[in-house]
Short mmCIF file of N, CA and C in Angstrom, two decimals:
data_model
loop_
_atom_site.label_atom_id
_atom_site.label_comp_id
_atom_site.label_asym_id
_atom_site.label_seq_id
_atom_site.Cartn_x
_atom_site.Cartn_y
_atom_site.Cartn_z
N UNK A 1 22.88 -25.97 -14.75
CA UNK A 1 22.08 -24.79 -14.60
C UNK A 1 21.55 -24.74 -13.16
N UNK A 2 21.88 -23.38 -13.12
CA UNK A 2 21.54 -22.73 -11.05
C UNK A 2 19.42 -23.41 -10.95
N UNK A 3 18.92 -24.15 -9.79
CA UNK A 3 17.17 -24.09 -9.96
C UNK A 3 16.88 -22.38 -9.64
N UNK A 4 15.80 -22.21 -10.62
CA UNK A 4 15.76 -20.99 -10.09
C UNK A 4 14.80 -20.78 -8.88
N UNK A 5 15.01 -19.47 -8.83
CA UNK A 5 14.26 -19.26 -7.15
C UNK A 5 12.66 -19.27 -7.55
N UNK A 6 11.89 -19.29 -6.47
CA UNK A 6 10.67 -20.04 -6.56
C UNK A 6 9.84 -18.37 -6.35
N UNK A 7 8.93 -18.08 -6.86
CA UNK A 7 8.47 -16.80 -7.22
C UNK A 7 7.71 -16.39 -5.05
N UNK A 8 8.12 -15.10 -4.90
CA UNK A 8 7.55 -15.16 -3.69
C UNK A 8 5.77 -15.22 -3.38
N UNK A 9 5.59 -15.18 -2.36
CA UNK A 9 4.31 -15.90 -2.20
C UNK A 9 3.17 -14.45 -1.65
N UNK A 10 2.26 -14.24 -2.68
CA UNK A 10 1.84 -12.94 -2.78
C UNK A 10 -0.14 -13.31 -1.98
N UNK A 11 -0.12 -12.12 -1.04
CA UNK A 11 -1.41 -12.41 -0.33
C UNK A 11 -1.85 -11.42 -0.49
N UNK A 12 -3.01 -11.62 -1.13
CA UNK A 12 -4.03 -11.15 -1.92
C UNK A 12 -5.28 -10.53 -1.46
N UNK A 13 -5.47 -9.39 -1.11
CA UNK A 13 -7.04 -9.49 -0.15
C UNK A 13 -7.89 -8.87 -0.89
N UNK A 14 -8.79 -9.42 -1.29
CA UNK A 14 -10.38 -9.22 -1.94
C UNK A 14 -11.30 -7.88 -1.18
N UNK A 15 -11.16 -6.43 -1.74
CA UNK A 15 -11.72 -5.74 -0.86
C UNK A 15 -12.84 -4.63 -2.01
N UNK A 16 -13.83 -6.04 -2.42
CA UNK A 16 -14.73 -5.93 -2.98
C UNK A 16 -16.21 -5.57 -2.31
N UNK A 17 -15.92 -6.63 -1.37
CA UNK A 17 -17.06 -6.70 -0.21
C UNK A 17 -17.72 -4.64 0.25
N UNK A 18 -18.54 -4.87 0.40
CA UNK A 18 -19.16 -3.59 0.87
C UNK A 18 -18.70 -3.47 2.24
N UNK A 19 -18.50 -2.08 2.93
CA UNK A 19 -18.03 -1.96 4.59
C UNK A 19 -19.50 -2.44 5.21
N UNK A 20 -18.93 -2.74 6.32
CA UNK A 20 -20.11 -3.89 7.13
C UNK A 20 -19.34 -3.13 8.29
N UNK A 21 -21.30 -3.42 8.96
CA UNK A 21 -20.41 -2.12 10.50
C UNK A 21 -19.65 -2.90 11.23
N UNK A 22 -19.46 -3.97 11.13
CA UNK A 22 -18.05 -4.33 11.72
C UNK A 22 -16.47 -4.01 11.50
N UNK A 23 -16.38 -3.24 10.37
CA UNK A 23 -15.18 -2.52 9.62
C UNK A 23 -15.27 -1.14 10.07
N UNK A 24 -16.51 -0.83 10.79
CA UNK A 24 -16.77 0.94 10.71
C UNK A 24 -15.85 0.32 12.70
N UNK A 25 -16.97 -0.05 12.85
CA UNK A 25 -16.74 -0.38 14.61
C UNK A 25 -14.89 -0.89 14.98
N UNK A 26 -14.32 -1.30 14.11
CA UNK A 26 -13.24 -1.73 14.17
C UNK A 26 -12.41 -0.32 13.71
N UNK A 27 -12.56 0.42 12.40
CA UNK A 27 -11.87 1.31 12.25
C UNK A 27 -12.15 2.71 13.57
N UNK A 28 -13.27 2.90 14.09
CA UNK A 28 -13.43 3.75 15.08
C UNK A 28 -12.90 3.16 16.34
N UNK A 29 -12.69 2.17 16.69
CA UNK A 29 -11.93 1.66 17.80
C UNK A 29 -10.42 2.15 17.59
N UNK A 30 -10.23 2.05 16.70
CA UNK A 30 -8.54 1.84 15.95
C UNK A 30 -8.08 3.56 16.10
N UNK A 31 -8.78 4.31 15.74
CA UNK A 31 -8.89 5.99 15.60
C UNK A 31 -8.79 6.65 17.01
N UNK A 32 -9.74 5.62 18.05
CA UNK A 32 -9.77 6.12 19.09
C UNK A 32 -8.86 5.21 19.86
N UNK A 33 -8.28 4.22 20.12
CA UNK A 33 -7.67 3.95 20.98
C UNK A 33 -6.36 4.12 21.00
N UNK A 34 -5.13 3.37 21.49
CA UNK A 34 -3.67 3.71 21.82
C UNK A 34 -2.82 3.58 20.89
N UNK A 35 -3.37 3.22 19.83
CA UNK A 35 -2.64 2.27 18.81
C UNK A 35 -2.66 3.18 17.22
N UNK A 36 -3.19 4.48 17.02
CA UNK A 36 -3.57 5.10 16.30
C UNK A 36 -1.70 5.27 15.48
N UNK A 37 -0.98 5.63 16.01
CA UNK A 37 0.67 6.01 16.05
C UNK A 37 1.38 4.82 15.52
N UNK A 38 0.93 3.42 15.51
CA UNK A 38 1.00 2.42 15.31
C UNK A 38 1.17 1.92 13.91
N UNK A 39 2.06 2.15 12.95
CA UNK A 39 1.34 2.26 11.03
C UNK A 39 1.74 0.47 11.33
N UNK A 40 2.02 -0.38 11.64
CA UNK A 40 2.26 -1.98 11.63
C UNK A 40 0.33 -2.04 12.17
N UNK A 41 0.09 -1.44 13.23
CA UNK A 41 -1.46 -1.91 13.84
C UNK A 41 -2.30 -1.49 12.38
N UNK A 42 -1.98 -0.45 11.91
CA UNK A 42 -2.61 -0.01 11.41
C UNK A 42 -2.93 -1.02 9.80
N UNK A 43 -2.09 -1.14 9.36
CA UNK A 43 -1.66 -2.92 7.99
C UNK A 43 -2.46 -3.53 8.71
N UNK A 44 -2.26 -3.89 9.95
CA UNK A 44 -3.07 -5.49 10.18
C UNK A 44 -4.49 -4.78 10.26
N UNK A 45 -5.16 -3.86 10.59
CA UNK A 45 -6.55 -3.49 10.61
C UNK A 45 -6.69 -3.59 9.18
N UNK A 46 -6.03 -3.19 8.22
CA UNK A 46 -6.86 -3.26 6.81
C UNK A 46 -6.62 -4.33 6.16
N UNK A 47 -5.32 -5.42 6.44
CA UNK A 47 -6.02 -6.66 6.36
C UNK A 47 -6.99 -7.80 6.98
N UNK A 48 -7.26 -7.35 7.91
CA UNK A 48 -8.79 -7.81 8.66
C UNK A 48 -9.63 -7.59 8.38
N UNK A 49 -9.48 -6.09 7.49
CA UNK A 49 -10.89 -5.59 7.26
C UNK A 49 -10.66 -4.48 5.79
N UNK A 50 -10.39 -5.95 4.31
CA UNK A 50 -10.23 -4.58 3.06
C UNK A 50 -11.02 -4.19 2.96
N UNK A 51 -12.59 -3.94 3.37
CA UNK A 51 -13.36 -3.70 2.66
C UNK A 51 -13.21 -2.18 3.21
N UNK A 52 -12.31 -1.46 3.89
CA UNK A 52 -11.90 -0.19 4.28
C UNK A 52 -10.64 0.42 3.06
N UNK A 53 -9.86 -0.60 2.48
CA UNK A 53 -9.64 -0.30 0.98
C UNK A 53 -10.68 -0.27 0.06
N UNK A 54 -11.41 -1.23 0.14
CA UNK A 54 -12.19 -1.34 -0.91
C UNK A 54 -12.87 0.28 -1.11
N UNK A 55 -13.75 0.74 -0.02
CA UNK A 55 -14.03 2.07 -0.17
C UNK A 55 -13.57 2.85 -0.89
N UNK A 56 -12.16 2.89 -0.90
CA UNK A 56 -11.29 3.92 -2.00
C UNK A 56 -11.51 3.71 -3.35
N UNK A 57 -12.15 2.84 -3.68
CA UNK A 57 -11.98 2.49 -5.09
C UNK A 57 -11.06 1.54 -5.67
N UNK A 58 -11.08 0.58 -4.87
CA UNK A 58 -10.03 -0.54 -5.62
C UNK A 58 -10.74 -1.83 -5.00
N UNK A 59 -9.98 -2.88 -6.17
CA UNK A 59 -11.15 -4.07 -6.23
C UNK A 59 -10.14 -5.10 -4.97
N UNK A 60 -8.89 -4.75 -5.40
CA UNK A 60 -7.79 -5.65 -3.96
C UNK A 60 -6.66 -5.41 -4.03
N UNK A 61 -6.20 -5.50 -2.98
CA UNK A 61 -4.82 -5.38 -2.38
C UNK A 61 -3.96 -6.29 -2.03
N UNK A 62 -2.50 -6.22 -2.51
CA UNK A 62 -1.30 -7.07 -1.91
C UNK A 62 -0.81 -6.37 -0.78
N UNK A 63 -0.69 -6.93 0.50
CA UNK A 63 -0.06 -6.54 1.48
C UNK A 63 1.52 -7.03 1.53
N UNK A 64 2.34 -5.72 1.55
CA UNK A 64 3.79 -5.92 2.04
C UNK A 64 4.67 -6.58 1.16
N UNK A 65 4.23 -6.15 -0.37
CA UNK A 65 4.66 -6.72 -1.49
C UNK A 65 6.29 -6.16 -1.47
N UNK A 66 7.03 -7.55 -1.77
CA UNK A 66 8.68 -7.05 -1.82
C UNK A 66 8.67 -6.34 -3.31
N UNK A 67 9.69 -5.01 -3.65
CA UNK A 67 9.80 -4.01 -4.75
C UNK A 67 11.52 -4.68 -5.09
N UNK A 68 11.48 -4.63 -6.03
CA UNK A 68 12.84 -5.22 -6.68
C UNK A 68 13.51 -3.81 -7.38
N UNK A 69 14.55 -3.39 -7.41
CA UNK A 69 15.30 -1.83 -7.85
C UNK A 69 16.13 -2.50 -9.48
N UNK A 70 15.93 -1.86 -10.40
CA UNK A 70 16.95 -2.01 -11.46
C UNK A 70 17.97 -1.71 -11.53
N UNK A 71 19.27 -2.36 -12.17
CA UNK A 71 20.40 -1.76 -12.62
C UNK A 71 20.43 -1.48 -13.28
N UNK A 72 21.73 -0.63 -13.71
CA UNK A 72 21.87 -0.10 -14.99
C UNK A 72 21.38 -1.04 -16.74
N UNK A 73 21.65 -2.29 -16.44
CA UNK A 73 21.24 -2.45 -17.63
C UNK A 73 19.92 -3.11 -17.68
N UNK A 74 19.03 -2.56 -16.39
CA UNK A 74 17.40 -2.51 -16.67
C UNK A 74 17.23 -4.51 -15.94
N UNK A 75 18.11 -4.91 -15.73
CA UNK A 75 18.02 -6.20 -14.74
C UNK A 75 17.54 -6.34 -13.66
N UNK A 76 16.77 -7.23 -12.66
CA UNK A 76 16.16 -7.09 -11.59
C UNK A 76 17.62 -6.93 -10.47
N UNK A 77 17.22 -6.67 -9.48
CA UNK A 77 18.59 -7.05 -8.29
C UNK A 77 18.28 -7.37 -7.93
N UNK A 78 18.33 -8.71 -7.43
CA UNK A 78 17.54 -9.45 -6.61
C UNK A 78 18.95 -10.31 -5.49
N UNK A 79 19.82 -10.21 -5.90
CA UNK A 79 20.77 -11.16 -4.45
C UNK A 79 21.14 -9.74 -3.37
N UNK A 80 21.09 -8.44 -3.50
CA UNK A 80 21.44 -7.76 -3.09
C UNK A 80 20.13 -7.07 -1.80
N UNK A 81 20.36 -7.18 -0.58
CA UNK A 81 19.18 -7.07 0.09
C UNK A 81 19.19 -6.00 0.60
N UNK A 82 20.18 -4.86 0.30
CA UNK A 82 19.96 -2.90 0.70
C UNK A 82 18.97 -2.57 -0.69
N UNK A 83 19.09 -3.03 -1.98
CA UNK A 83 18.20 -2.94 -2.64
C UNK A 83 16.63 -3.26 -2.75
N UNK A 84 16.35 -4.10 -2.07
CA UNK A 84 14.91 -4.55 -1.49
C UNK A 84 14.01 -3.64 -0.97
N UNK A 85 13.03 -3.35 -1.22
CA UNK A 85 11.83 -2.76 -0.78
C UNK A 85 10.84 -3.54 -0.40
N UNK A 86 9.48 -2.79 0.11
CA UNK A 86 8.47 -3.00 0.28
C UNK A 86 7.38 -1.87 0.10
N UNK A 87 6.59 -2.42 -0.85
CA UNK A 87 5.06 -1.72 -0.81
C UNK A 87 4.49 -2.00 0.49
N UNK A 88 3.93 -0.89 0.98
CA UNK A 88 2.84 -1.27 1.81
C UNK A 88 1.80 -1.63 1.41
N UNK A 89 1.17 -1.54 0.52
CA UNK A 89 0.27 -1.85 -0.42
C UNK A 89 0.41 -1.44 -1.69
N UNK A 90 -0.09 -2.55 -2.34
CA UNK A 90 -0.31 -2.23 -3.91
C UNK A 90 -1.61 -2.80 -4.34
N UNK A 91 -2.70 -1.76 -4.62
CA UNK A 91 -3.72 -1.81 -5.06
C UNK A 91 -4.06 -2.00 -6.23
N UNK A 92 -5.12 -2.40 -6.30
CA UNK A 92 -5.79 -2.73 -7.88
C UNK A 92 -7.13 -1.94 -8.44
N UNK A 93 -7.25 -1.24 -9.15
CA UNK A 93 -8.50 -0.56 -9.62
C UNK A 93 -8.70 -0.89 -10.99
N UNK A 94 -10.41 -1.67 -10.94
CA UNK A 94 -10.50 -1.72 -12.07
C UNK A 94 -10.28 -0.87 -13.24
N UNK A 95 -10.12 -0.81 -14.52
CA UNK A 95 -9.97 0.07 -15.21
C UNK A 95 -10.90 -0.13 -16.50
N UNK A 96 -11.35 1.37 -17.16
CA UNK A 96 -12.42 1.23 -17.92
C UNK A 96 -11.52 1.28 -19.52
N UNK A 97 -10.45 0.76 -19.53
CA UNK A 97 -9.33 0.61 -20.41
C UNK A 97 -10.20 -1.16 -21.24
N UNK A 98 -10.10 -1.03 -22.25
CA UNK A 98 -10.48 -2.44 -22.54
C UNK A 98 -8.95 -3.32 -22.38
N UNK A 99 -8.92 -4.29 -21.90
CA UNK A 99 -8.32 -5.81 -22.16
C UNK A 99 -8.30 -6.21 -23.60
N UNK A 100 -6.36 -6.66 -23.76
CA UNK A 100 -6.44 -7.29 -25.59
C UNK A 100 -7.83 -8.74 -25.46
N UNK A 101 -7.58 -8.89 -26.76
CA UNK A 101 -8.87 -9.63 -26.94
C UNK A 101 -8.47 -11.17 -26.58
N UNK A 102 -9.56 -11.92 -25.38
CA UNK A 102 -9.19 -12.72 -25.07
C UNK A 102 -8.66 -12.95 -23.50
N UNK A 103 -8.69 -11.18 -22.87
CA UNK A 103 -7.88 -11.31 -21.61
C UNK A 103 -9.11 -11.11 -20.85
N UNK A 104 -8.32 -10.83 -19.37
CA UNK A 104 -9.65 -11.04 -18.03
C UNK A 104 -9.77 -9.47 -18.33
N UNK A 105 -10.02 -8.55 -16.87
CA UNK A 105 -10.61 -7.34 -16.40
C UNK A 105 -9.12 -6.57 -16.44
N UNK A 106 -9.05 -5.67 -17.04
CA UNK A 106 -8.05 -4.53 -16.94
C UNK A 106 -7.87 -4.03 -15.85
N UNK A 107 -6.65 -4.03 -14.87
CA UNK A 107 -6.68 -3.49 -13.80
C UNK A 107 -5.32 -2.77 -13.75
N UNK A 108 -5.59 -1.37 -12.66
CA UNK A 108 -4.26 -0.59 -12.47
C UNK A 108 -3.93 -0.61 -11.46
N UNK A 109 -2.31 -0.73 -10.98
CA UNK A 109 -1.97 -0.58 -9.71
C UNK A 109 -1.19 0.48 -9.51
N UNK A 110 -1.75 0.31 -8.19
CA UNK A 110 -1.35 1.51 -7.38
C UNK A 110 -0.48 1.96 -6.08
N UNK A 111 0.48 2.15 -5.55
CA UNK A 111 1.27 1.98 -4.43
C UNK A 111 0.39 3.25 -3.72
N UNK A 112 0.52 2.07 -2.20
CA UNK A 112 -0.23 3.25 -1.31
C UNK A 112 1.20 2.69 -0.23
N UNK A 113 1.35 4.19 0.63
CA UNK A 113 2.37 4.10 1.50
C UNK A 113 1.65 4.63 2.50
N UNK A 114 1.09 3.77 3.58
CA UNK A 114 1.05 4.13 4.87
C UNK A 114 1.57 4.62 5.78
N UNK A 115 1.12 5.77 6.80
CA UNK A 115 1.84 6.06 7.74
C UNK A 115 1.01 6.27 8.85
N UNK A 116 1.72 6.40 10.00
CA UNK A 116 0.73 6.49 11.47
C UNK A 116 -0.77 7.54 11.21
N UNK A 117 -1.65 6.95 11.59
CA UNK A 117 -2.93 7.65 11.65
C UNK A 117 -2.51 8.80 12.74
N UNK A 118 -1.93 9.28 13.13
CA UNK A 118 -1.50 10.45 14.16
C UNK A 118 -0.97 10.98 13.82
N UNK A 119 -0.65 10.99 12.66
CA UNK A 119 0.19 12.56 12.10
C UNK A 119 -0.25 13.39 10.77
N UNK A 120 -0.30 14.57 10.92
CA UNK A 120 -0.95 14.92 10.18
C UNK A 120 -0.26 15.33 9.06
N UNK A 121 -1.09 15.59 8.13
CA UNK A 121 -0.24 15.42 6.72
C UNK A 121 0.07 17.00 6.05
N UNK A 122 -0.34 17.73 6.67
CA UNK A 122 -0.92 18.87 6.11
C UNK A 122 -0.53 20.09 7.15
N UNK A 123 0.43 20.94 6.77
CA UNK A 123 0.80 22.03 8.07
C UNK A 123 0.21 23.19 8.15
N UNK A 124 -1.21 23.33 7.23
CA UNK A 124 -2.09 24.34 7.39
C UNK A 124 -3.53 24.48 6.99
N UNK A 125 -4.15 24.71 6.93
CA UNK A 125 -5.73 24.61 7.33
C UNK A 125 -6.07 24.58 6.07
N UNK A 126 -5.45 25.26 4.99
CA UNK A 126 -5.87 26.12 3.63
C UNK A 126 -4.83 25.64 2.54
N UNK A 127 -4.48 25.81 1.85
CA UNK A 127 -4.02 25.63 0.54
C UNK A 127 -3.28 24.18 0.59
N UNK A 128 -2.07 23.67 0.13
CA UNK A 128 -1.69 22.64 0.08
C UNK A 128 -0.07 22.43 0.98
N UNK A 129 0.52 22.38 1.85
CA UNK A 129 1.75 22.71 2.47
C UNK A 129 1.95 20.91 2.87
N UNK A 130 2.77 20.15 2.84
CA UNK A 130 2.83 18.78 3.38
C UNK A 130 3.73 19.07 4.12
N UNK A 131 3.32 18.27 5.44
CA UNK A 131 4.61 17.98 6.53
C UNK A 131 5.49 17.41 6.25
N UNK A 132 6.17 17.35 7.21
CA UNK A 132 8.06 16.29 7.17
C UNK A 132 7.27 15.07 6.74
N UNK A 133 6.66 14.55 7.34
CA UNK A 133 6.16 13.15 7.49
C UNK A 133 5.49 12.79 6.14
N UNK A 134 4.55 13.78 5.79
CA UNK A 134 4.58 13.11 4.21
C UNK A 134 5.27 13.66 3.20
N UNK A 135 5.76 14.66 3.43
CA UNK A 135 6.93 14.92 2.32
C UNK A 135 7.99 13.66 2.44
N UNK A 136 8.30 13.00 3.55
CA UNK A 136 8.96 11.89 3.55
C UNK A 136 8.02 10.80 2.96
N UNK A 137 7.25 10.09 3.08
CA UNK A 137 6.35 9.25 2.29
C UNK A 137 6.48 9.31 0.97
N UNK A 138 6.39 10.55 0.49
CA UNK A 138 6.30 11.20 -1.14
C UNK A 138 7.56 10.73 -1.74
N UNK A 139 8.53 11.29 -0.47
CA UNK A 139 9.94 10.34 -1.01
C UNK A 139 10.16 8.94 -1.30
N UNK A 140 10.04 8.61 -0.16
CA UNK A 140 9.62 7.02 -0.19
C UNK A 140 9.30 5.95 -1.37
N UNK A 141 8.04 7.30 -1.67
CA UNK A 141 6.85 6.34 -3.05
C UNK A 141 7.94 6.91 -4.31
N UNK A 142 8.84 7.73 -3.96
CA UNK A 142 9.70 8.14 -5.48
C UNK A 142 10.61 7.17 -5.48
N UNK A 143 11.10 6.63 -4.36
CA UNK A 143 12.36 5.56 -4.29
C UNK A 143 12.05 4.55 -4.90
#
């Protein structure tokens, strides 16, 4: 029998903590300086600082979690590496769902797909119209 492969190694960030103006002062640096266009600068600012997830409503985040695609008969693919993904994040929100009896805190996840803080998402002032850029994202999170 093949050893099997060793489960990958998942980093976890706790973004329970309340924002501390060191997360405000860091995200307004980040907004204003060269690096805004940057969606890689932009991952490493919110793992320096979840408690800028946390705000959204979620208790923590996996950064850059690999996504595994099914085959037809509902099997992982896992030797095949055009099939491989990545979450940019996958969040956790508590949920007011009870846990079977006996388990921890009910939690839901959530895929968030980042993109450059410089582009805007939205091609008009008023109703709902999405740009290329997140109509591509939208795709993305469907893939």
């Amino acid at each position: 029998m093949a050893p099997s492969a060793s489960p990958p190694v998942v980093n976890i960030f706790d973004a329970t903590d309340p924002v501390s103006e060191d997360d405000v002062r860091e995200l307004k640096e980040f907004l204003h300086g060269s690096l805004t266009g940057d969606e890689a600068a932009l991952h490493r600012l919110l793992e320096r600082h979840p408690a800028l997830v946390g705000v959204l409503g979620f208790s923590e985040f996996a950064s850059e979690q690999p996504l595994y695609k099914l085959n037809e008969s509902y099997e992982t693919i896992l030797t095949d590496a055009r099939q491989r993904d990545r979450a940019d994040l996958i969040a956790a929100k508590k949920s007011i769902i009870q846990p079977p009896s006996g388990g921890g805190v009910y939690k839901s996840a959530h895929i968030i797909e980042l993109k450059s803080a410089a582009i805007k998402i939205s091609e008009r002032g008023y109703g709902l119209r999405l740009s290329p850029e997140a109509r591509h994202a939208v795709e993305q999170l469907r893939e």
